XYZ file of N, CA and C in Angstrom:
627
model
N 296.558 137.238 103.399
C 297.542 136.092 103.876
C 296.513 135.498 105.015
N 296.757 134.056 104.729
C 295.905 133.000 105.834
C 296.328 133.446 107.184
N 295.460 133.574 108.234
C 296.187 133.847 109.591
C 296.206 132.201 110.160
N 297.100 131.990 110.654
C 297.390 130.621 111.294
C 296.612 130.524 112.878
N 295.702 129.689 112.957
C 294.901 129.759 114.268
C 295.843 128.884 115.234
N 295.514 129.304 116.458
C 296.114 128.397 117.615
C 295.793 127.204 117.707
N 296.362 126.485 118.601
C 295.949 125.015 118.883
C 294.531 125.059 119.435
N 294.475 126.003 120.434
C 293.408 125.869 121.246
C 292.064 126.347 120.213
N 292.052 127.346 119.403
C 290.902 127.843 118.546
C 290.708 126.768 117.684
N 291.853 125.977 117.009
C 291.512 124.980 116.204
C 290.752 124.009 117.037
N 291.247 123.452 117.951
C 290.567 122.208 118.662
C 289.026 122.864 118.748
N 288.697 123.879 119.277
C 287.269 124.610 119.294
C 286.684 124.668 118.431
N 287.068 124.567 117.206
C 286.447 124.970 115.685
C 286.223 123.438 115.367
N 287.193 122.330 115.610
C 287.003 120.796 115.348
C 285.640 120.492 116.246
N 285.684 120.838 117.410
C 284.764 120.597 118.379
C 283.302 120.887 117.827
N 283.278 122.439 117.579
C 281.743 122.722 117.133
C 281.343 122.299 115.803
N 282.353 122.020 114.810
C 282.006 121.173 113.625
C 281.458 119.938 114.032
N 282.209 119.149 114.894
C 281.728 117.906 115.121
C 280.113 117.782 115.667
N 279.848 118.658 116.508
C 278.397 118.683 117.272
C 277.617 119.195 115.991
N 278.210 120.311 115.137
C 277.286 120.620 114.033
C 276.785 119.313 113.069
N 277.893 118.597 112.635
C 277.792 117.697 111.608
C 276.873 116.329 112.334
N 277.280 116.347 113.541
C 276.542 115.105 114.370
C 274.829 115.425 114.255
N 274.685 116.752 114.283
C 273.178 117.079 114.285
C 272.481 116.950 113.016
N 273.332 117.135 111.871
C 273.003 116.987 110.532
C 272.958 115.490 110.026
N 273.991 115.166 110.178
C 274.101 113.396 109.424
C 273.775 112.413 110.641
N 273.805 112.753 111.850
C 273.985 111.782 112.933
C 275.225 111.414 113.559
N 275.211 111.167 114.875
C 276.616 110.903 115.467
C 277.161 109.403 114.910
N 276.510 108.493 114.575
C 276.877 107.401 114.210
C 277.525 107.297 112.807
N 277.088 108.062 111.681
C 277.726 108.186 110.484
C 278.555 109.245 110.380
N 278.975 109.830 111.473
C 280.116 110.982 111.495
C 281.443 110.254 111.568
N 282.283 110.849 110.219
C 283.692 110.492 110.181
C 284.651 111.710 110.405
N 285.779 111.065 110.732
C 286.700 112.259 110.802
C 287.183 112.912 109.455
N 286.921 112.077 108.574
C 286.924 112.716 107.206
C 285.999 114.024 107.370
N 284.917 113.502 107.418
C 284.038 114.594 107.331
C 284.155 115.746 107.986
N 284.342 115.656 109.302
C 285.030 116.668 110.143
C 286.002 117.334 109.520
N 286.989 116.725 109.233
C 288.233 117.440 108.411
C 287.875 118.457 107.235
N 287.026 117.830 106.458
C 286.430 118.851 105.336
C 285.654 119.922 105.704
N 284.841 119.856 106.842
C 284.127 120.731 107.365
C 284.898 122.101 107.606
N 285.993 121.758 108.254
C 286.810 122.711 108.895
C 288.307 123.137 107.967
N 288.306 122.486 106.704
C 289.195 122.615 105.828
C 290.532 122.427 106.045
N 290.564 121.064 106.907
C 291.919 120.428 107.049
C 291.984 118.888 106.430
N 293.297 118.441 106.778
C 293.240 116.929 106.502
C 293.150 116.240 107.390
N 292.606 114.910 107.281
C 292.101 113.995 108.205
C 293.691 113.866 109.619
N 294.831 113.821 108.786
C 296.029 113.724 109.625
C 296.015 114.945 110.482
N 295.665 116.007 109.956
C 295.609 117.415 110.609
C 294.750 117.241 111.979
N 293.455 116.586 111.846
C 292.734 116.691 112.878
C 293.216 115.708 113.832
N 294.089 114.766 113.396
C 294.405 113.656 114.290
C 295.612 114.168 115.208
N 296.266 115.192 114.601
C 297.350 116.114 115.483
C 296.429 116.643 116.854
N 295.509 117.111 116.722
C 294.590 117.748 117.811
C 293.902 116.794 118.555
N 293.465 115.634 118.055
C 292.741 114.421 118.782
C 293.154 113.124 118.333
N 294.082 112.493 118.941
C 294.863 111.523 118.482
C 293.974 110.201 117.920
N 292.711 110.267 118.576
C 291.800 109.050 118.006
C 290.381 109.553 118.001
N 289.423 108.848 117.490
C 288.173 109.210 117.379
C 287.638 109.289 118.789
N 288.255 108.359 119.377
C 287.576 108.162 120.993
C 288.050 109.566 121.691
N 289.429 110.059 121.379
C 289.570 111.262 121.974
C 288.716 112.556 121.690
N 288.311 112.545 120.475
C 287.367 113.369 120.175
C 285.886 113.539 120.632
N 285.368 112.102 120.889
C 284.166 112.284 121.466
C 284.349 112.352 122.859
N 285.637 112.125 123.580
C 285.615 112.394 124.880
C 285.770 113.937 125.104
N 286.230 114.911 124.077
C 286.211 116.225 124.147
C 284.803 116.907 123.907
N 284.283 116.203 123.106
C 282.719 116.523 122.635
C 282.137 116.261 123.952
N 282.021 115.464 124.760
C 281.238 115.167 125.906
C 281.627 116.117 126.974
N 283.065 116.548 127.062
C 283.380 117.593 128.106
C 282.887 118.832 127.959
N 282.854 119.251 126.704
C 282.469 120.224 126.121
C 281.040 120.619 126.212
N 280.112 119.667 125.955
C 278.736 119.878 126.232
C 278.740 119.604 127.831
N 279.328 118.985 128.633
C 279.152 118.993 130.034
C 279.490 120.368 130.632
N 280.568 121.103 130.203
C 280.977 122.352 130.693
C 280.006 123.380 130.357
N 279.547 123.412 129.068
C 278.540 124.232 128.626
C 277.116 124.008 129.564
N 276.844 122.718 129.647
C 275.405 122.600 130.275
C 275.590 123.076 131.811
N 276.660 122.510 132.255
C 276.901 122.986 133.730
C 277.053 124.560 133.906
N 277.550 125.411 133.026
C 277.407 126.766 133.135
C 276.358 127.179 133.108
N 275.463 126.705 132.352
C 274.037 127.292 132.359
C 273.383 126.966 133.706
N 273.488 125.553 133.976
C 272.726 125.199 135.239
C 273.169 125.894 136.361
N 274.342 126.267 136.555
C 275.007 127.152 137.787
C 274.327 128.627 137.846
N 274.027 129.175 136.630
C 273.288 130.281 136.294
C 271.805 130.204 137.026
N 271.408 129.303 136.612
C 270.103 128.988 136.896
C 269.820 128.696 138.245
N 270.589 127.757 138.766
C 270.476 127.431 140.190
C 270.751 128.369 141.157
N 271.882 129.261 140.697
C 272.153 130.364 141.604
C 271.281 131.612 141.855
N 270.274 131.556 140.933
C 269.376 132.691 141.077
C 268.682 132.903 142.306
N 268.202 133.993 142.836
C 267.413 134.137 143.987
C 266.223 133.943 143.507
N 264.931 133.898 144.476
C 263.785 133.824 144.053
C 263.146 132.411 144.440
N 261.931 132.367 144.261
C 261.169 131.126 144.695
C 261.708 129.586 143.887
N 261.823 128.663 144.733
C 262.525 127.357 144.098
C 261.559 126.990 143.015
N 260.444 127.094 142.593
C 259.890 126.629 141.567
C 260.118 127.579 140.509
N 260.616 128.657 140.489
C 261.087 129.560 139.491
C 262.375 129.214 138.979
N 263.136 128.811 139.941
C 264.665 128.166 139.719
C 264.476 126.869 138.895
N 263.319 125.944 139.121
C 263.071 124.991 138.683
C 262.684 125.239 137.051
N 261.762 126.314 136.842
C 261.368 126.601 135.581
C 262.666 127.070 134.707
N 263.571 127.729 135.623
C 264.828 128.353 134.832
C 265.678 127.360 134.252
N 265.837 126.263 135.100
C 266.637 125.235 134.886
C 266.241 124.324 133.703
N 264.835 124.054 133.439
C 264.318 123.503 132.414
C 264.435 123.789 131.177
N 264.243 125.618 131.234
C 264.406 126.216 129.935
C 265.846 126.502 129.756
N 266.669 126.542 130.629
C 268.002 126.749 130.179
C 268.570 125.252 129.466
N 268.030 124.140 129.907
C 268.206 123.070 129.149
C 267.666 122.855 127.901
N 266.262 123.255 127.770
C 265.988 123.219 126.441
C 266.482 124.100 125.472
N 267.083 125.328 125.934
C 267.494 126.353 124.953
C 268.777 125.733 124.494
N 269.845 125.184 125.531
C 270.909 124.497 124.767
C 270.484 123.363 123.929
N 269.650 122.509 124.111
C 269.324 121.495 123.083
C 268.780 122.331 121.657
N 268.029 123.176 121.947
C 267.563 123.835 120.669
C 268.686 124.358 119.784
N 269.496 125.126 120.448
C 270.641 125.775 119.851
C 271.680 124.740 119.415
N 271.586 123.507 119.933
C 272.569 122.302 119.615
C 271.847 120.843 119.454
N 271.286 120.926 118.176
C 270.443 119.778 117.891
C 271.147 118.473 117.993
N 272.596 118.543 117.942
C 273.258 117.347 118.271
C 273.057 116.442 119.526
N 272.900 117.281 120.409
C 272.638 116.871 121.873
C 271.497 115.689 121.950
N 270.378 115.621 121.460
C 269.640 114.607 121.832
C 270.112 113.316 120.768
N 270.851 113.695 119.472
C 271.116 112.645 118.799
C 272.265 111.900 119.463
N 272.983 112.400 119.868
C 274.306 112.108 120.910
C 273.744 111.131 122.203
N 272.651 111.757 122.635
C 272.227 111.089 124.059
C 271.354 109.923 123.646
N 270.732 109.743 122.396
C 269.773 108.493 122.210
C 270.310 107.777 121.122
N 271.627 107.899 120.725
C 272.230 106.939 119.825
C 272.926 105.666 120.693
N 272.126 104.680 120.540
C 272.309 103.220 121.162
C 273.565 102.886 120.423
N 273.882 102.981 119.167
C 275.069 102.407 118.454
C 276.199 103.375 119.250
N 276.396 104.622 119.268
C 277.519 105.207 119.771
C 277.759 104.732 121.169
N 276.738 104.861 121.991
C 276.909 104.555 123.377
C 277.537 102.867 123.545
N 277.179 102.017 122.812
C 277.858 100.626 122.735
C 279.160 100.628 122.539
N 279.550 101.232 121.375
C 280.972 101.522 120.875
C 281.882 102.512 121.841
N 281.112 103.309 122.605
C 281.763 104.326 123.390
C 281.573 104.329 124.467
N 282.206 103.394 125.272
C 281.539 103.145 126.882
C 281.729 104.387 127.732
N 282.893 104.917 127.515
C 283.465 106.339 128.319
C 282.710 107.422 127.935
N 281.952 107.776 126.729
C 281.245 108.525 126.432
C 279.851 108.421 127.159
N 279.303 107.019 127.089
C 278.075 106.860 127.782
C 278.242 107.154 129.253
N 279.285 106.831 129.810
C 279.308 107.060 131.273
C 279.436 108.526 131.509
N 280.241 109.283 130.804
C 280.181 110.816 130.812
C 278.783 111.415 130.970
N 277.997 110.971 129.823
C 276.555 111.473 129.745
C 275.867 111.271 130.866
N 276.113 109.941 131.552
C 275.127 109.528 132.552
C 275.493 110.340 133.757
N 276.805 110.592 133.955
C 277.138 111.301 135.252
C 276.731 112.971 135.088
N 276.596 113.451 133.901
C 276.054 114.658 133.614
C 274.511 114.508 133.987
N 273.965 113.638 133.484
C 272.552 113.647 133.813
C 272.259 113.598 135.368
N 273.197 112.748 135.884
C 272.857 112.547 137.307
C 272.892 113.893 138.034
N 273.870 114.768 137.579
C 274.250 116.162 138.139
C 272.981 117.062 137.854
N 272.449 116.996 136.750
C 271.096 117.780 136.521
C 270.131 117.183 137.217
N 269.973 115.949 137.289
C 268.856 115.305 138.477
C 268.877 115.872 139.647
N 270.308 116.110 140.444
C 270.425 116.663 141.508
C 269.960 118.013 141.532
N 270.140 118.787 140.729
C 269.855 120.082 140.613
C 268.209 120.302 140.758
N 267.879 119.669 139.786
C 266.244 119.666 139.577
C 265.680 119.119 140.981
N 266.339 118.313 141.680
C 265.524 117.491 142.818
C 265.761 118.312 144.096
N 266.924 119.236 144.014
C 267.044 120.256 145.035
C 266.117 121.300 144.908
N 265.849 121.649 143.824
C 264.579 122.755 143.603
C 263.380 122.306 144.040
N 263.121 120.936 143.724
C 261.784 120.329 144.078
C 261.603 120.232 145.680
N 262.664 119.834 146.116
C 262.788 119.677 147.408
C 262.735 121.050 148.539
N 263.220 122.280 147.950
C 262.883 123.393 148.487
C 261.643 124.087 148.327
N 260.895 123.707 147.138
C 259.384 124.076 146.829
C 258.638 123.254 147.622
N 258.809 121.863 148.054
C 258.108 121.114 148.931
C 258.233 121.681 150.432
N 259.667 121.847 150.891
C 259.824 122.502 152.080
C 259.060 123.638 152.601
N 258.918 124.649 151.275
C 258.134 125.887 151.393
C 256.617 125.750 151.294
N 256.210 124.427 151.564
C 254.665 124.216 151.223
C 254.191 124.584 149.973
N 254.969 124.796 148.806
C 254.505 125.173 147.705
C 253.902 123.913 147.015
N 254.802 122.555 146.985
C 254.549 121.539 146.689
C 254.140 120.456 147.490
N 253.329 119.433 147.423
C 252.728 118.597 148.222
C 253.690 118.110 149.075
N 253.491 117.987 150.427
C 254.287 117.460 151.546
C 254.843 115.967 151.178
N 253.877 115.167 150.660
C 254.539 113.789 150.601
C 255.370 113.377 149.064
N 255.624 114.640 148.366
C 256.344 114.499 146.883
C 257.853 114.270 147.207
N 258.107 113.089 146.526
C 259.406 112.727 146.495
C 260.392 113.380 145.620
N 261.314 114.429 146.065
C 262.027 115.030 145.067
C 262.798 114.535 144.116
N 263.472 113.013 144.420
C 264.040 112.182 143.411
C 263.135 111.876 142.398
N 261.988 111.115 142.784
C 260.969 110.795 141.876
C 260.489 112.294 140.867
N 260.051 113.038 141.553
C 259.731 114.186 140.740
C 260.533 114.595 139.692
N 261.915 114.525 140.057
C 263.050 115.224 139.350
C 263.186 114.066 138.069
N 262.970 112.839 138.267
C 262.914 112.083 137.001
C 261.689 112.281 136.128
N 260.681 112.437 136.575
C 259.620 113.013 135.781
C 259.858 114.172 135.068
N 260.416 115.162 135.584
C 260.785 116.400 134.942
C 262.062 116.212 133.948
N 262.679 115.239 134.195
C 263.801 115.244 133.259
C 263.320 114.194 132.051
N 262.120 113.380 132.269
C 261.255 112.532 131.534
C 260.776 113.454 130.330
N 260.267 114.591 130.993
C 259.337 115.536 130.153
C 260.470 115.850 129.029
N 261.846 116.665 129.516
C 262.680 117.155 128.802
C 263.088 116.106 127.491
N 263.242 115.138 127.978
C 263.953 113.652 127.070
C 262.958 113.504 126.022
N 261.688 113.236 126.576
C 260.478 112.933 125.722
C 260.366 114.140 124.659
N 260.173 115.259 124.944
C 260.005 116.600 124.226
C 261.160 116.536 123.321
N 262.382 116.267 123.649
C 263.730 116.581 122.744
C 263.346 115.609 121.904
N 263.110 114.453 122.145
C 262.866 113.222 121.178
C 261.677 113.523 119.891
N 260.591 113.868 120.459
C 259.754 114.276 119.521
C 259.911 115.639 118.755
N 260.638 116.505 119.176
C 261.122 117.785 118.387
C 261.908 117.419 117.337
N 262.896 116.232 117.703
C 263.918 115.694 116.804
C 263.236 115.087 115.561
N 262.196 114.217 116.012
C 261.428 113.161 114.960
C 260.619 114.265 114.085
N 260.086 115.418 114.617
C 259.244 116.061 114.001
C 260.134 116.997 112.769
N 261.314 116.901 112.986
C 262.257 117.929 112.019
C 262.273 119.345 112.708
N 262.115 119.326 113.902
C 262.361 120.670 114.726
C 261.385 121.296 114.395
N 259.900 120.968 114.064
C 258.898 121.754 113.691
C 258.250 122.504 114.545
N 258.600 122.586 115.880
C 257.802 123.635 116.843
C 258.710 124.098 117.718
N 258.469 125.189 118.470
C 259.523 125.988 119.413
C 259.837 125.004 120.790
N 260.906 124.407 120.993
C 261.333 123.525 121.980
C 260.877 124.378 123.290
N 261.365 125.332 123.384
C 261.630 126.120 124.628
C 259.996 126.176 124.988
N 259.379 127.133 124.005
C 257.966 127.378 124.371
C 257.021 126.115 124.623
N 257.021 124.863 124.115
C 256.270 123.769 124.161
C 256.516 123.369 125.616
N 258.052 123.143 126.099
C 258.537 122.792 127.122
C 257.989 123.417 128.457
N 257.822 124.916 128.456
C 257.320 125.694 129.362
C 255.941 125.263 129.735
N 255.221 125.258 128.435
C 253.691 124.904 128.626
C 253.597 123.339 129.363
N 254.278 122.454 128.955
C 254.173 121.134 129.649
C 254.798 121.140 131.079
N 255.759 121.736 131.427
C 256.344 122.007 132.651
C 255.027 122.424 133.377
N 254.495 123.675 133.254
C 253.385 124.262 133.725
C 252.400 123.177 134.185
N 252.194 122.486 133.284
C 251.177 121.322 133.716
C 251.783 120.407 134.761
N 252.745 120.104 134.686
C 253.581 119.203 135.655
C 253.405 119.599 137.139
N 253.806 121.158 137.026
C 254.008 121.351 138.164
C 252.690 121.899 138.916
N 251.619 121.800 138.256
C 250.296 121.942 138.656
C 250.142 120.536 139.418
N 250.578 119.647 139.193
C 250.344 118.256 139.833
C 251.072 118.072 141.070
N 252.418 118.748 140.791
C 253.150 118.861 142.293
C 252.783 119.713 143.142
N 251.752 120.687 142.644
C 251.458 122.001 143.926
C 250.255 121.534 144.606
N 250.335 122.285 145.830
C 249.491 121.978 146.990
C 248.228 122.918 146.748
N 248.494 124.172 145.754
C 247.140 124.743 145.620
C 246.091 124.258 144.948
N 244.691 124.423 145.151
C 243.664 123.661 144.650
C 243.289 124.351 143.350
N 242.889 123.416 142.537
C 242.427 123.943 141.009
C 241.605 125.165 140.970
N 242.000 126.141 140.278
C 241.102 127.332 139.988
C 239.608 126.761 139.501
N 238.924 127.686 139.560
C 237.475 127.458 139.131
C 237.364 127.185 137.444
N 238.199 127.978 137.081
C 238.402 127.764 135.406
C 238.927 126.373 135.119
N 240.018 125.846 135.770
C 240.418 124.594 135.709
C 239.466 123.637 136.044
N 238.516 123.839 137.012
C 237.745 122.651 137.172
C 236.439 122.611 136.232
N 236.306 123.779 135.558
C 235.072 123.885 134.461
C 235.729 122.982 133.351
N 236.979 122.962 133.094
C 237.631 122.434 131.962
C 237.575 120.996 132.112
N 237.764 120.600 133.458
C 237.884 119.092 133.785
C 236.290 118.617 133.813
N 235.430 119.779 133.976
C 234.136 119.113 134.345
C 233.516 118.561 132.873
């Protein structure tokens, strides 16, 4: 006998299917009919849970935001050196992108943003919150004399976010051909060296010489 799912469970199933399909076919080509087939419903049944396609994308943005913020809170709340929290924040974000490939597709979809102003604003607000957490960790590292005294935390945070976005785009265009988290950690180490007050080691000087 088929078990009837609760409305909350069905909504979650639809949201997760939307994200999965957006990663496979792209958010611009995704239709509610495709989502309905994926979860074994009719299109009108999907609209009983999300009255319009706009409502569905609003819920997707909210789902992504809550998932991200839960991971950020865990990373930002950890004890230890601020530069370690910075590494943890970046790794958390890359892990989420790697597990949900639709995220970069949604973030970089010009067509989706132009047709869905509310979604664009929600994603921009999400980026600003992440920027604040990254800037705070950088400021703490600067104040602890780990990073350069004249390092601007806001500018440095934009560099870190640019690293994540550029890497996510390269990963997506390559067909996910490399480990996103591992490559991100490697590149972040290089960036942190540029922020750091510590002089280059002898080995690093030899490599540059």
